[in-house]
PDB file of C-alpha atoms in Angstrom:
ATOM      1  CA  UNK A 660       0.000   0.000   0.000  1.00 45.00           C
ATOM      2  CA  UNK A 661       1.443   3.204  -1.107  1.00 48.00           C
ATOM      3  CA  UNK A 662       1.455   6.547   1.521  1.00 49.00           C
ATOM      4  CA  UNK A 663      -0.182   9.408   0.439  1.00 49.00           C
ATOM      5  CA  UNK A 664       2.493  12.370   0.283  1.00 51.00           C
ATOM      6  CA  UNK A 665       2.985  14.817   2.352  1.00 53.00           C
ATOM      7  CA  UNK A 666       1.926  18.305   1.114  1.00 50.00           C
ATOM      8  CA  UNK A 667       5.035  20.267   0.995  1.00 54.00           C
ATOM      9  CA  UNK A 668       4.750  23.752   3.135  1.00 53.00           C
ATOM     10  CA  UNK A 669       4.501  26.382   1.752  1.00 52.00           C
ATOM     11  CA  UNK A 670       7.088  28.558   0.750  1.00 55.00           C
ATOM     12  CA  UNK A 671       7.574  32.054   1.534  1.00 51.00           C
ATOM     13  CA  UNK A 672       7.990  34.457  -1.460  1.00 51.00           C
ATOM     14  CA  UNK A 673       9.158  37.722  -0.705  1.00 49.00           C
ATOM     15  CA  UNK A 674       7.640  39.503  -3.270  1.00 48.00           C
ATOM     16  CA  UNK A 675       4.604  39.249  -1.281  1.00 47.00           C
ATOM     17  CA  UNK A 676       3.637  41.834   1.875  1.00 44.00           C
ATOM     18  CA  UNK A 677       2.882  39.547   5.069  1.00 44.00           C
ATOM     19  CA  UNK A 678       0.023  40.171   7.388  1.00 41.00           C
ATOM     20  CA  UNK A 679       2.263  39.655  10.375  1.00 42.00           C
ATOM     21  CA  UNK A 680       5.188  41.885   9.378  1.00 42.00           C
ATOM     22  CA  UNK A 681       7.104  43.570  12.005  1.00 45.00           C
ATOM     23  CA  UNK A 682       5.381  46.431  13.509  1.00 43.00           C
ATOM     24  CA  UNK A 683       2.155  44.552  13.872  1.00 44.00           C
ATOM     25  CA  UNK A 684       0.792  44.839  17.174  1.00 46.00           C
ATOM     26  CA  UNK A 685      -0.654  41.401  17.509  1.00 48.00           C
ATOM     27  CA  UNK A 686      -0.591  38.002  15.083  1.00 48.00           C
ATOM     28  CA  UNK A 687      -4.265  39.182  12.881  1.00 49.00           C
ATOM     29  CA  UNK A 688      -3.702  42.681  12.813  1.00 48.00           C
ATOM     30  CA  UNK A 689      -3.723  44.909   9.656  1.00 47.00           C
ATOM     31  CA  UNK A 690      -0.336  46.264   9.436  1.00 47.00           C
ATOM     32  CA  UNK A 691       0.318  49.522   7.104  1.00 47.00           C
ATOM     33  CA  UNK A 692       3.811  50.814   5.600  1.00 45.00           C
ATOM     34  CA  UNK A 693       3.536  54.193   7.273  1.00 47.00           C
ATOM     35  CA  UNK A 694       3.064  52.296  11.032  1.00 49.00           C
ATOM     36  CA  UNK A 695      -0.701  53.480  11.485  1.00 48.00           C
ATOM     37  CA  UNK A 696      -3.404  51.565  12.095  1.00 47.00           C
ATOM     38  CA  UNK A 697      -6.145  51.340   9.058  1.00 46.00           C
ATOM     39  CA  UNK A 698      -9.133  53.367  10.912  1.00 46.00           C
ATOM     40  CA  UNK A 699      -8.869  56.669  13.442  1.00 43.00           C
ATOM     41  CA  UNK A 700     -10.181  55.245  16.783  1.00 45.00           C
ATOM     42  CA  UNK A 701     -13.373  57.505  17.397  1.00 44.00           C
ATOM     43  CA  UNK A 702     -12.073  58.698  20.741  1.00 43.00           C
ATOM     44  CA  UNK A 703      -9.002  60.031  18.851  1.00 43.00           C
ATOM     45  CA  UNK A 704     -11.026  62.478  16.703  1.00 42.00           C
ATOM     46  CA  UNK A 705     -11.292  65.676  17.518  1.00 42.00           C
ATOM     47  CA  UNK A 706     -14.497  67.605  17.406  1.00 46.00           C
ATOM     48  CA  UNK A 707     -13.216  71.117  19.093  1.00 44.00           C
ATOM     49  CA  UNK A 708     -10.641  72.430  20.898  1.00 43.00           C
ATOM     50  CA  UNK A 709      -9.035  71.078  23.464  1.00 39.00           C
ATOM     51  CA  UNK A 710     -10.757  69.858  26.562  1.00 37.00           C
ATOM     52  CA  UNK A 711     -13.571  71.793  24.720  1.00 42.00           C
ATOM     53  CA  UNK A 712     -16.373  69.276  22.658  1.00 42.00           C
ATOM     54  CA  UNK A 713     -18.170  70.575  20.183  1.00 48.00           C
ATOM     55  CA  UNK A 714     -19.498  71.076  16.475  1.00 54.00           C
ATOM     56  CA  UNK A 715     -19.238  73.287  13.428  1.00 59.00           C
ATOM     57  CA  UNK A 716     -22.403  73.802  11.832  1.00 64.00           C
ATOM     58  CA  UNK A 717     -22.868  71.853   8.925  1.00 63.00           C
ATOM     59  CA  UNK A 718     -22.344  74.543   5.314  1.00 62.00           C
ATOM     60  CA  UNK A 719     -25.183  74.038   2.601  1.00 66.00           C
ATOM     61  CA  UNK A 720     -23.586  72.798  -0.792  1.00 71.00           C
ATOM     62  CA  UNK A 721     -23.307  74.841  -3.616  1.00 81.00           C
ATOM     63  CA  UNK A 722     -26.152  73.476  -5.683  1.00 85.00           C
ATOM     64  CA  UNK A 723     -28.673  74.391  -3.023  1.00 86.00           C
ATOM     65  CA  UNK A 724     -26.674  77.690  -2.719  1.00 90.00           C
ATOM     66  CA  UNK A 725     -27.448  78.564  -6.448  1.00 93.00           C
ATOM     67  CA  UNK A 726     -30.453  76.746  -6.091  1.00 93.00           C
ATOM     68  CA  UNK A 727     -31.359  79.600  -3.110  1.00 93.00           C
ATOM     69  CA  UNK A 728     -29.599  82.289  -5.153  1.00 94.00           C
ATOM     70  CA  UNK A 729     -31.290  81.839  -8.027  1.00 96.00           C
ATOM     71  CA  UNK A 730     -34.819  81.263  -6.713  1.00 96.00           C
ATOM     72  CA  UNK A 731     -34.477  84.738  -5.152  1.00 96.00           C
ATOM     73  CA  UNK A 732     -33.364  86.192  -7.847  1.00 97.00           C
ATOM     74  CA  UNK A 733     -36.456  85.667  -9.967  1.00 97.00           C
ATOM     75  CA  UNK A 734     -38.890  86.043  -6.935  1.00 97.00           C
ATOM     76  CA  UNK A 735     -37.345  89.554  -6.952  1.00 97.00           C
ATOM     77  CA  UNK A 736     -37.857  90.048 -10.470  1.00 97.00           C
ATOM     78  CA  UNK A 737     -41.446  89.101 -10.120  1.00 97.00           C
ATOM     79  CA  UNK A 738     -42.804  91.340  -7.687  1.00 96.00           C
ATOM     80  CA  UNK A 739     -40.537  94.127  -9.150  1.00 96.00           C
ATOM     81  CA  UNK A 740     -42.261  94.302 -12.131  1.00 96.00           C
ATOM     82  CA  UNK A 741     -46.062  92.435 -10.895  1.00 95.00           C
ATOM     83  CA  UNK A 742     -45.241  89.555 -12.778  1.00 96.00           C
ATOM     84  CA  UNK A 743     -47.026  86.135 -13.339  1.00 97.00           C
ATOM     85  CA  UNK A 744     -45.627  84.812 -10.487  1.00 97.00           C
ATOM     86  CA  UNK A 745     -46.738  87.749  -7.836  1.00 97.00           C
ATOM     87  CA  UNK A 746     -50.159  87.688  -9.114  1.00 96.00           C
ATOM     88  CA  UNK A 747     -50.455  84.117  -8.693  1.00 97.00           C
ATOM     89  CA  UNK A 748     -48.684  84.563  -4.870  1.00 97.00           C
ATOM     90  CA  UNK A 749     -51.861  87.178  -4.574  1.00 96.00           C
ATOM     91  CA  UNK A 750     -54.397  84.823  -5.034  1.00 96.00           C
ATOM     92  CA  UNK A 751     -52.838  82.265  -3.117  1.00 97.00           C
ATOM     93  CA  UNK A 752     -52.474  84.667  -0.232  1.00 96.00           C
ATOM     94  CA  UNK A 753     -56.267  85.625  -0.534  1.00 94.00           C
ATOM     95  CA  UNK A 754     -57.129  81.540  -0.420  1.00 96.00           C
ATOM     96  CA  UNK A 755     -55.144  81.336   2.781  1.00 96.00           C
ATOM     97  CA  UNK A 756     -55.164  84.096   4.841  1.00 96.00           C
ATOM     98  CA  UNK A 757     -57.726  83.730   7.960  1.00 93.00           C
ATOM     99  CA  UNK A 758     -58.187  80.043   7.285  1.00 95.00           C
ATOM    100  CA  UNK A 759     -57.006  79.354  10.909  1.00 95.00           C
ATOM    101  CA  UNK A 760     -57.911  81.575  14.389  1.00 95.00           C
ATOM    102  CA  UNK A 761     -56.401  84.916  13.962  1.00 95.00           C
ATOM    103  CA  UNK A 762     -54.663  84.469  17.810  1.00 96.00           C
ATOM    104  CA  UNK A 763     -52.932  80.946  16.714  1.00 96.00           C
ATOM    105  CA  UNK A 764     -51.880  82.528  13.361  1.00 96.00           C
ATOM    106  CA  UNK A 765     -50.413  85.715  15.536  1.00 96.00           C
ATOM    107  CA  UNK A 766     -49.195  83.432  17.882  1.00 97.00           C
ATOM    108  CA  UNK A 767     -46.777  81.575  15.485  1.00 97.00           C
ATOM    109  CA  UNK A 768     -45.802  84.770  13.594  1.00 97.00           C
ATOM    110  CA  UNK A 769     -44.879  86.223  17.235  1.00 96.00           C
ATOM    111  CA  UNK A 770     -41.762  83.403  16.937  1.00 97.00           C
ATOM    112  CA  UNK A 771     -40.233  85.884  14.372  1.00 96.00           C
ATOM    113  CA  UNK A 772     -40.436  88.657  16.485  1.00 96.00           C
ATOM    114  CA  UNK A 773     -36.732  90.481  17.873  1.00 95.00           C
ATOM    115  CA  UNK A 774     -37.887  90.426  21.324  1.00 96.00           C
ATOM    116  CA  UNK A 775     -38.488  86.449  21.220  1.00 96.00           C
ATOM    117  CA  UNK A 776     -35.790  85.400  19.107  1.00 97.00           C
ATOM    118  CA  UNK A 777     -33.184  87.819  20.015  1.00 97.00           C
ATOM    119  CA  UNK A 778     -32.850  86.128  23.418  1.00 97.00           C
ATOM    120  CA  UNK A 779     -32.701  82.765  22.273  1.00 97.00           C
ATOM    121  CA  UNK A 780     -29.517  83.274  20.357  1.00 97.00           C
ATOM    122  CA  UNK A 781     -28.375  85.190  23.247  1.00 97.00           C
ATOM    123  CA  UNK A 782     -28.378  82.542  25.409  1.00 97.00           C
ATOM    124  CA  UNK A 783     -26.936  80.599  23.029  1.00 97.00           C
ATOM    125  CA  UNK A 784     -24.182  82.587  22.486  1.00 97.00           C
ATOM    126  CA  UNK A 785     -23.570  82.579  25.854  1.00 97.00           C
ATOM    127  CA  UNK A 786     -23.335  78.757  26.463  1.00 96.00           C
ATOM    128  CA  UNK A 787     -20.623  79.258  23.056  1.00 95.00           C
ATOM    129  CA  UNK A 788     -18.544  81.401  25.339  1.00 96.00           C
ATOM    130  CA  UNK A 789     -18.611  79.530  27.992  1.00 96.00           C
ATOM    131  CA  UNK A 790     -17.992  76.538  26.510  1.00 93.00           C
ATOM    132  CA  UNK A 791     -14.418  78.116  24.470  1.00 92.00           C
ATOM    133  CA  UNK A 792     -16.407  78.759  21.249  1.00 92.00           C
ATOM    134  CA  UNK A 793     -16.619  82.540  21.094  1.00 92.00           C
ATOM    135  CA  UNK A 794     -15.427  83.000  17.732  1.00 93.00           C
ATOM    136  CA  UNK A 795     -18.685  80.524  16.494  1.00 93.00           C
ATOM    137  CA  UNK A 796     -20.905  83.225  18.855  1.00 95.00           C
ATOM    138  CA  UNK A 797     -18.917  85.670  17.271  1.00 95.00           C
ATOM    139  CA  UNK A 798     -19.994  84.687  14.219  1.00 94.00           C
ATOM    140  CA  UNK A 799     -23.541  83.754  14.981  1.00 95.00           C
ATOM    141  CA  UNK A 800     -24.296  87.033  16.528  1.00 96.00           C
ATOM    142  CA  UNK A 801     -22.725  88.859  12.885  1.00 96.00           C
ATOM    143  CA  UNK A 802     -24.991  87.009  10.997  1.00 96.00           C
ATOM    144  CA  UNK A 803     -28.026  88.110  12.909  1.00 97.00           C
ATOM    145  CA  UNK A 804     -26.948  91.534  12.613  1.00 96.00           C
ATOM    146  CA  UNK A 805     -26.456  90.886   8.216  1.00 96.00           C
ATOM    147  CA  UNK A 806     -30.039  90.252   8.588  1.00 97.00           C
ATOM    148  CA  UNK A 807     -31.623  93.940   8.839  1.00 96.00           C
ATOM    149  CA  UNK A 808     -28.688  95.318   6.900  1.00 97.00           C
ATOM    150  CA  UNK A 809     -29.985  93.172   3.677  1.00 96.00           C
ATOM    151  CA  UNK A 810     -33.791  93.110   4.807  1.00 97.00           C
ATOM    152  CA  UNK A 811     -33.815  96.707   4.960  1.00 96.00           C
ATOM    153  CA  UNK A 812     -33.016  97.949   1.505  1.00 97.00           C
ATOM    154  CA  UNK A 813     -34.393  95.606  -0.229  1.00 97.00           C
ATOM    155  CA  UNK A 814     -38.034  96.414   1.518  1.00 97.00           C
ATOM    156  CA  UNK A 815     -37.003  99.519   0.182  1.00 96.00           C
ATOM    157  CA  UNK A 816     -36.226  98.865  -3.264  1.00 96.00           C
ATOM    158  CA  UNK A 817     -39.375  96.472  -3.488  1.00 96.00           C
ATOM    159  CA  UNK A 818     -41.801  98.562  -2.035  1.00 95.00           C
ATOM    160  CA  UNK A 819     -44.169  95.721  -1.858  1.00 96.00           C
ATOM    161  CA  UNK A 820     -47.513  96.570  -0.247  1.00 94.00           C
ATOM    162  CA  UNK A 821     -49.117  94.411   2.674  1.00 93.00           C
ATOM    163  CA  UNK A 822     -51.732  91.647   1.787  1.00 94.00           C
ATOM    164  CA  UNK A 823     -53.950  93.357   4.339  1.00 92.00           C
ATOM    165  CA  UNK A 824     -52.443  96.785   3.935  1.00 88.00           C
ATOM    166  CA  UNK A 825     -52.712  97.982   0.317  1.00 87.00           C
ATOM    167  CA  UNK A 826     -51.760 101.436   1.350  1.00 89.00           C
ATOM    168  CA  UNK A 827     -48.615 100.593   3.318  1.00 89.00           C
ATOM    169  CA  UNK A 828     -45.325  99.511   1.612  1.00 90.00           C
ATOM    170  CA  UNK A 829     -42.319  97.140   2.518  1.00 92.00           C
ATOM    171  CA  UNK A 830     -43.206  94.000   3.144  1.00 95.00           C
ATOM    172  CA  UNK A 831     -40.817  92.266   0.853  1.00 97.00           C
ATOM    173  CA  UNK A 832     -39.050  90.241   1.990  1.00 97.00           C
ATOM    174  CA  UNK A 833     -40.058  89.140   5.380  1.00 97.00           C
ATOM    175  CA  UNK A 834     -37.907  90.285   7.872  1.00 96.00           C
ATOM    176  CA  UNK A 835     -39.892  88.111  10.486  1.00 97.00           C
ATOM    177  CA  UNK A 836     -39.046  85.253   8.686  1.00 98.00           C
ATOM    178  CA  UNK A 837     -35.415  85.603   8.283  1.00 97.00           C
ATOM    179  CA  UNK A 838     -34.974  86.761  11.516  1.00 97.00           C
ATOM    180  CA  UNK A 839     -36.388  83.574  13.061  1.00 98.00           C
ATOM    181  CA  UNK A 840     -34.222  81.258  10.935  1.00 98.00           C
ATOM    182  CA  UNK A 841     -31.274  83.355  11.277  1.00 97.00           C
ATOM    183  CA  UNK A 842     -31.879  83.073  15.167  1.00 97.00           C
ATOM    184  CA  UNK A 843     -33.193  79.584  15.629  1.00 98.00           C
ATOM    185  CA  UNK A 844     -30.637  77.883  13.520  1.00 97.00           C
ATOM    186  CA  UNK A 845     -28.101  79.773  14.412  1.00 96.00           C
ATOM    187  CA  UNK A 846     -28.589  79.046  18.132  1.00 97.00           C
ATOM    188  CA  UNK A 847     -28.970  75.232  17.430  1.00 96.00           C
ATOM    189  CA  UNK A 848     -25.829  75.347  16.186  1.00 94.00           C
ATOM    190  CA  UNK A 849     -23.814  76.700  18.858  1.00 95.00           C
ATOM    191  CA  UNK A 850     -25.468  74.224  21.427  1.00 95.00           C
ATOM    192  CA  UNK A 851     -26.010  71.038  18.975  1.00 93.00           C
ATOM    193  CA  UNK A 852     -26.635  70.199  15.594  1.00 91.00           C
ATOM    194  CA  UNK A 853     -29.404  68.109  16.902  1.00 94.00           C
ATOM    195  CA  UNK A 854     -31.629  70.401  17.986  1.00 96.00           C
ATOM    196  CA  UNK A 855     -31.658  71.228  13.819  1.00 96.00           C
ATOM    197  CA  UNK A 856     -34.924  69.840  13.280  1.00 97.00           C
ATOM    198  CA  UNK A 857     -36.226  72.047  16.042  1.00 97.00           C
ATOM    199  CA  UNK A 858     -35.129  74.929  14.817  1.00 97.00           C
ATOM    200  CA  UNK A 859     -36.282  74.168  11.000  1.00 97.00           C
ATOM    201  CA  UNK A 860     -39.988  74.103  12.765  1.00 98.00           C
ATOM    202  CA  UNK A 861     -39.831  77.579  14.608  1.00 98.00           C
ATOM    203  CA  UNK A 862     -38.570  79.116  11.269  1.00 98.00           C
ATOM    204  CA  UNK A 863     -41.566  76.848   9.282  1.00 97.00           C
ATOM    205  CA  UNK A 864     -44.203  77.634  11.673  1.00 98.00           C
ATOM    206  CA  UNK A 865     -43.206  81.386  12.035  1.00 98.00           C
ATOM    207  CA  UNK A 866     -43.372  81.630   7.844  1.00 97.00           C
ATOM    208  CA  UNK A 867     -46.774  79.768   7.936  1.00 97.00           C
ATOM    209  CA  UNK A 868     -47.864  81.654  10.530  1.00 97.00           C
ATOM    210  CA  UNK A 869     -47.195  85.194   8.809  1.00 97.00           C
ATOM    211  CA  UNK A 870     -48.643  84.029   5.779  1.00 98.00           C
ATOM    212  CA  UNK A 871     -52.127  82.646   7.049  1.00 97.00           C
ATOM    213  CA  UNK A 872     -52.588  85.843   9.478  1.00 96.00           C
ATOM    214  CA  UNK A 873     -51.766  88.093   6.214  1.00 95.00           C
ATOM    215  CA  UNK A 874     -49.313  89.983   7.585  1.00 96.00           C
ATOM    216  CA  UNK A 875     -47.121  88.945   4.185  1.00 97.00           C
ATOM    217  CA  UNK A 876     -47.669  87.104   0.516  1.00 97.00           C
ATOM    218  CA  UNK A 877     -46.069  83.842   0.566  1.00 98.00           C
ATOM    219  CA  UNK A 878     -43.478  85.154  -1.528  1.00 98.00           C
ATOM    220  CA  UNK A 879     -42.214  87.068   0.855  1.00 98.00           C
ATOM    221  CA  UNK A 880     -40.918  84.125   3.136  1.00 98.00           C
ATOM    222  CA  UNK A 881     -39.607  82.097   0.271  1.00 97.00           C
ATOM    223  CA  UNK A 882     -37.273  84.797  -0.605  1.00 97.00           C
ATOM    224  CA  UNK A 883     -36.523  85.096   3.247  1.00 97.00           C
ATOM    225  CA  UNK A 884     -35.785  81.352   3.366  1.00 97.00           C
ATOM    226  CA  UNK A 885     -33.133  82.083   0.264  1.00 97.00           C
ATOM    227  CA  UNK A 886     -31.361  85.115   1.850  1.00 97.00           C
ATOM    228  CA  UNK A 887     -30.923  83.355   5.570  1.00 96.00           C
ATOM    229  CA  UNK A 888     -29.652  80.389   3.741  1.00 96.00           C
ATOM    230  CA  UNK A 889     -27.330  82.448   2.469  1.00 95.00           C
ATOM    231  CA  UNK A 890     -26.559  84.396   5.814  1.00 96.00           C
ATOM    232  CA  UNK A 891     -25.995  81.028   7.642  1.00 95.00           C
ATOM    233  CA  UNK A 892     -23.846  79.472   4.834  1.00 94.00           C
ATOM    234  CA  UNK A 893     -21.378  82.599   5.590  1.00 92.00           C
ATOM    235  CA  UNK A 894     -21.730  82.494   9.203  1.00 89.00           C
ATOM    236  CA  UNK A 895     -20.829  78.701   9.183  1.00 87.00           C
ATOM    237  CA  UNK A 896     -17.923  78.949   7.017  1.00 84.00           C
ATOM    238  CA  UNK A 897     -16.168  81.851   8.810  1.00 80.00           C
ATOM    239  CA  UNK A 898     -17.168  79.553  11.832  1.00 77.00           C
ATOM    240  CA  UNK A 899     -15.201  76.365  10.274  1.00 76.00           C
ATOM    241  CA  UNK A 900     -12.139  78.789   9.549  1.00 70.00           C
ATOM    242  CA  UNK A 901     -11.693  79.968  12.654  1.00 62.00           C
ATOM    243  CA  UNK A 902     -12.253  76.334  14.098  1.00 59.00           C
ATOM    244  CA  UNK A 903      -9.250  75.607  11.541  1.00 57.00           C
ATOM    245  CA  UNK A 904      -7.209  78.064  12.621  1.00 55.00           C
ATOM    246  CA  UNK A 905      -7.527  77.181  16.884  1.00 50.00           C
ATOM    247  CA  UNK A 906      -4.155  75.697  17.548  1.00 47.00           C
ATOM    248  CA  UNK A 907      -5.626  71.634  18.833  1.00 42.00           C
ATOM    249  CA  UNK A 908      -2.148  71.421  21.092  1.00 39.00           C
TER     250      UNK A 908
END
């Protein structure tokens, strides 16, 4: 009876990297040429200064950017010259306004209002500065003041009247409007980006709100929406440069 042979072992060929090389921390473990391990151990990432945890706000990309941009670019051209557009807004307006209690409808345009949002950031800011992040209140509080310095002259330029005041003029765009999302976002960033959501529904609700008490055309909140997305896209980049710049050791 013949023995089966032995299979020979096998050989090593050099040409080929080994799992085990020296430098590996255990018999199993991934080795790379530059001596670090493949993946970042979470607790090794850094998220804000020193000692210091905490988030940049997250920047909108550019296609929603010239999305925004453009969107309130025509919206302006509309009502500028009464186009198709604002006369359909009009009628939509007229359909809408009133179709809820007048003191809910006030009561979720009130969210807009300086001396409700004003404080919110403020406290926000605070807990920024407090926590080692003054140069993200720094720039949250700069964005809220961009907010009346744009508003302003282009309620001017517009001279939009009122859906329920023919006679008066300015209403476009809503100041209300981007002051709430200017606020609310900007203060859920400097305490968490998970209290995002939240502030998306204040700024929703306040818009809504505006538009079903008639205190402005629908238009004027979309356009309101565009120009804080802008503001906050600004705000959080100068916030990610300055969290680039903060020396980590």
């Amino acid at each position: 009876m013949r023995e089966t042979p032995r299979a020979e072992p096998p050989q090593h060929r050099p040409h080929r990297a080994s799992a085990h090389a020296a430098g590996a921390s255990c018999p199993g473990t991934p080795h790379r040429s530059d001596g670090r391990t493949p993946h970042t151990p979470r607790g090794a990432r850094r998220t804000g200064p020193p000692g210091r945890p905490g988030t940049t706000p997250p920047v909108p990309g550019r296609p929603a950017l010239l999305s925004a941009l453009v969107a309130l670019a025509v919206v302006t051209w509309q009502v500028l010259v009464h186009g198709p557009l604002a006369r359909l807004d009009e009628r939509v307006s007229r359909a809408l306004v009133d179709t809820v209690p007048r003191p809910l409808s006030e009561l979720a345009s009130d969210l807009g209002n300086m001396p409700v949002a004003l404080p919110v950031l403020g406290c926000a800011m605070a807990y920024a500065v407090w926590r080692g992040r003054w140069r993200a209140a720094l720039c949250a509080g700069l964005a809220m003041a961009a907010v009346p310095l744009l508003v302003v002259p282009m309620k001017l330029w517009t001279v939009r009247p009122g859906p329920l005041e023919p006679w008066a003029h300015g209403y476009y765009p809503s100041g209300h409007t981007a002051t709430a999302m200017v606020a609310y976002f900007g203060a859920a960033f400097l305490v968490s980006n998970r209290l995002v959501p939240v502030a998306a529904v204040l700024t929703a609700v306040t818009g809504t709100g505006l538009v079903l008490r008639g205190y402005h055309w629908p238009l004027d909140v979309v356009a309101s929406l565009c120009l804080g997305l802008w503001i906050l896209a600004v705000s959080s980049s100068c916030t990610r440069r300055s969290s680039s710049r903060t020396p980590t050791g």
